[in-house]
């Protein structure tokens, strides 16, 4: 199972990072940063756009299912293009082994962009939450299927205590129940099965009624056409996270305004 492999790889990466920068030091850095600047750009508010879809545009070089998506990967140019085209937020991969991302790529993009940023990684340890804060993230990802109930609740609370928004990713009705049990404000449905990598936007359409209108509902992955966007908008989806479509056809980035309207 690829998810299991990614989680194991992430555990090893975190252990290595902790040897270089102990948790106690990183925690102090993150907490001091929060005290000095308690409010980040609001990822949640950026996604709440009345009567139209908001766009979380993703920066990633590769994925386990597709391999290298963009060989040249001019990530700073892509970030600028996203912001210029009217993206509401940017999702940037920092997972190095399977997505060829890095913390350095994230921080470089952060330096040139003014819109909210989601650190897209497999958050399986509190260390990574403190990392996200220090890196300048406005939000991070918690995947319900990668955490137990206690971890999900504790990680969510820790992120919020540092002023970070949390995108809680789900795949099933049961996982949505878990997200609601911790009062998650931003709930995503990943249209890609993390075990088989099959993609079906219908998953978001079927699960949308389970999430109250007061929450931000995000449809993630597998969105590859204007028709997909129309279906999602008709189902009252609040936001879409799009990566591969834009990374493969960068000319489509310029049409975000048209796609949204």
XYZ file of C-alpha atoms in Angstrom:
261
model
C 0.000 0.000 0.000
C 1.541 3.287 -1.131
C 0.027 5.273 1.756
C 1.728 2.952 4.241
C 5.030 3.410 2.410
C 4.697 7.192 2.396
C 3.894 7.248 6.107
C 6.929 5.090 6.891
C 9.147 7.303 4.737
C 7.765 10.382 6.506
C 8.486 8.899 9.935
C 12.108 8.344 8.882
C 12.338 11.899 7.530
C 10.978 13.360 10.776
C 13.433 11.305 12.841
C 16.300 12.648 10.739
C 15.052 16.231 11.073
C 14.809 15.893 14.847
C 18.468 14.908 15.023
C 19.386 18.083 13.153
C 16.914 20.342 14.992
C 15.494 18.993 18.277
C 11.755 19.223 18.885
C 12.257 21.495 21.907
C 14.121 24.058 19.794
C 11.639 23.901 16.912
C 8.685 24.192 19.289
C 10.169 27.300 20.880
C 10.738 28.849 17.451
C 7.149 28.158 16.414
C 5.629 29.413 19.665
C 7.738 32.582 19.641
C 6.730 33.212 16.043
C 3.069 32.815 16.964
C 3.423 35.208 19.906
C 5.122 37.793 17.725
C 2.643 37.353 14.873
C -0.438 35.481 16.129
C -2.506 35.920 12.983
C -1.553 34.398 9.644
C -3.290 34.979 6.337
C -6.639 33.261 6.730
C -6.709 30.180 4.537
C -10.300 29.531 5.593
C -11.523 33.018 4.698
C -9.732 32.833 1.361
C -11.764 29.753 0.456
C -15.111 31.289 1.411
C -16.149 33.056 -1.795
C -19.869 33.699 -2.075
C -21.687 32.057 -4.994
C -18.612 30.738 -6.778
C -15.800 28.251 -6.460
C -12.537 29.197 -4.845
C -9.320 27.706 -6.199
C -6.482 26.096 -4.253
C -3.812 25.743 -6.920
C -1.142 23.147 -6.324
C 2.581 23.136 -6.969
C 4.046 19.656 -7.345
C 6.669 18.126 -9.583
C 5.583 14.502 -9.310
C 3.114 12.072 -7.781
C 3.212 8.337 -7.014
C 0.477 7.647 -9.564
C 1.810 9.721 -12.476
C 5.544 9.966 -11.847
C 7.140 13.247 -12.938
C 4.371 15.596 -14.047
C 6.458 18.606 -14.996
C 10.042 17.917 -16.013
C 11.302 21.512 -15.966
C 9.222 22.519 -12.911
C 9.731 26.311 -12.787
C 7.914 26.444 -9.460
C 8.455 30.132 -8.755
C 7.081 31.073 -12.177
C 4.131 28.751 -11.578
C 3.447 30.356 -8.192
C 3.521 33.835 -9.723
C 1.186 32.708 -12.505
C -1.264 31.237 -9.997
C -1.420 34.424 -7.963
C -1.681 36.642 -11.036
C -4.527 34.507 -12.403
C -6.542 34.911 -9.226
C -5.880 31.751 -7.227
C -7.364 32.002 -3.734
C -4.620 29.906 -2.132
C -1.606 27.801 -3.044
C -0.936 24.210 -2.023
C 2.754 23.314 -2.136
C 4.109 19.789 -1.723
C 7.003 19.378 0.683
C 7.145 15.542 0.601
C 10.468 14.671 -1.091
C 10.475 10.980 -1.956
C 7.184 10.423 -3.751
C 6.234 13.960 -4.811
C 9.755 15.422 -5.243
C 8.859 18.379 -3.062
C 10.918 20.017 -0.326
C 10.734 22.464 2.545
C 13.034 24.725 0.532
C 10.615 24.873 -2.394
C 7.819 25.767 0.008
C 9.738 28.558 1.731
C 10.910 30.026 -1.582
C 7.337 30.141 -2.859
C 6.230 31.641 0.456
C 8.699 34.489 0.008
C 7.207 35.608 -3.306
C 3.478 34.987 -2.732
C 1.058 37.029 -0.671
C -1.920 34.635 -0.768
C -2.448 31.892 1.852
C -0.401 28.716 1.519
C -1.151 25.133 2.482
C 1.787 22.934 3.395
C 0.825 19.722 1.588
C 2.514 16.840 3.359
C 1.633 13.722 5.288
C 1.426 15.191 8.783
C 1.971 12.238 11.120
C 3.932 13.862 13.955
C 3.584 17.074 16.028
C 7.082 17.999 14.841
C 5.674 18.620 11.363
C 3.073 21.032 12.726
C 5.753 23.170 14.351
C 7.747 22.908 11.101
C 4.784 24.211 9.114
C 4.490 27.242 11.385
C 8.184 28.076 11.132
C 8.110 27.615 7.340
C 5.426 30.281 7.043
C 2.481 28.019 6.244
C -1.029 29.323 6.797
C -2.564 25.858 6.770
C -1.611 22.199 6.838
C -3.153 18.886 5.846
C -4.414 16.180 8.185
C -5.455 12.954 6.451
C -8.019 11.039 8.502
C -6.941 7.655 7.116
C -3.323 8.300 8.155
C -4.114 9.078 11.814
C -5.962 7.514 14.701
C -8.795 9.421 16.384
C -6.613 10.686 19.245
C -3.889 11.917 16.879
C -6.445 13.655 14.670
C -7.923 15.553 17.594
C -4.570 16.437 19.206
C -2.890 17.481 15.960
C -5.877 19.634 15.008
C -5.831 21.386 18.387
C -2.073 21.956 18.208
C -2.291 23.467 14.736
C -5.082 25.816 15.798
C -3.123 26.860 18.904
C -0.382 28.052 16.551
C -2.802 30.016 14.381
C -2.801 27.483 11.549
C -5.871 26.427 9.600
C -6.331 22.729 8.924
C -7.640 20.994 5.823
C -8.977 17.666 7.107
C -8.934 15.190 4.238
C -11.502 12.411 4.021
C -12.470 9.650 1.599
C -15.608 8.112 3.108
C -18.723 9.006 5.048
C -17.231 7.489 8.179
C -14.128 9.679 7.846
C -16.346 12.739 7.425
C -18.018 11.799 10.723
C -14.570 11.753 12.348
C -13.754 15.173 10.883
C -17.026 16.566 12.201
C -16.399 15.023 15.621
C -13.387 17.325 16.072
C -15.387 20.273 14.696
C -13.145 20.629 11.640
C -14.020 23.815 9.767
C -12.450 22.850 6.420
C -13.262 19.349 5.197
C -11.849 17.949 1.983
C -12.870 14.891 0.017
C -10.043 13.359 -1.975
C -11.410 11.976 -5.221
C -8.325 9.800 -5.509
C -8.245 6.525 -3.596
C -4.886 6.600 -1.782
C -4.661 2.809 -1.912
C -5.557 2.139 -5.566
C -5.036 5.654 -7.039
C -8.297 5.375 -8.974
C -9.982 8.766 -9.394
C -13.666 9.634 -9.452
C -15.034 13.160 -8.954
C -18.366 11.504 -8.199
C -16.977 10.796 -4.729
C -17.204 14.513 -3.855
C -20.713 14.767 -5.285
C -21.929 11.793 -3.251
C -20.336 12.907 0.026
C -21.167 16.625 -0.215
C -24.560 16.284 1.571
C -22.814 14.851 4.651
C -20.954 18.097 5.350
C -22.934 21.028 6.821
C -23.104 24.211 4.755
C -21.378 26.061 7.611
C -18.159 24.174 6.856
C -15.846 24.785 3.908
C -16.122 21.793 1.570
C -13.100 21.166 -0.662
C -13.017 18.732 -3.573
C -9.471 17.452 -4.049
C -7.723 15.671 -6.932
C -8.839 14.306 -10.272
C -10.494 17.518 -11.453
C -9.535 17.863 -15.096
C -12.262 19.658 -17.038
C -14.660 22.574 -17.014
C -17.449 19.982 -16.857
C -16.038 18.692 -13.558
C -16.024 22.219 -12.171
C -19.618 22.843 -13.216
C -20.804 19.627 -11.565
C -18.999 20.520 -8.353
C -20.337 24.064 -8.329
C -23.890 22.806 -8.889
C -23.405 20.516 -5.870
C -22.492 23.583 -3.766
C -18.862 22.616 -3.338
C -17.007 25.619 -1.906
C -13.495 25.061 -3.173
C -11.436 22.879 -5.490
C -7.827 21.800 -5.115
C -6.267 21.370 -8.547
C -2.701 20.324 -9.254
C -2.081 17.916 -12.097
C -4.417 19.625 -14.578
C -2.644 22.949 -14.179
C 0.851 21.458 -13.880
C 0.444 19.583 -17.178
C -1.225 22.414 -19.069
C 0.135 25.616 -17.635
C -1.668 27.707 -20.240
C -4.891 26.796 -18.409
C -3.663 28.668 -15.324
C -4.434 31.953 -17.059
C -8.084 30.922 -17.348
C -8.763 30.521 -13.613
C -11.073 33.549 -13.626
C -13.064 32.150 -16.551
C -13.159 28.648 -15.071
C -14.413 29.991 -11.758
C -17.141 32.164 -13.262
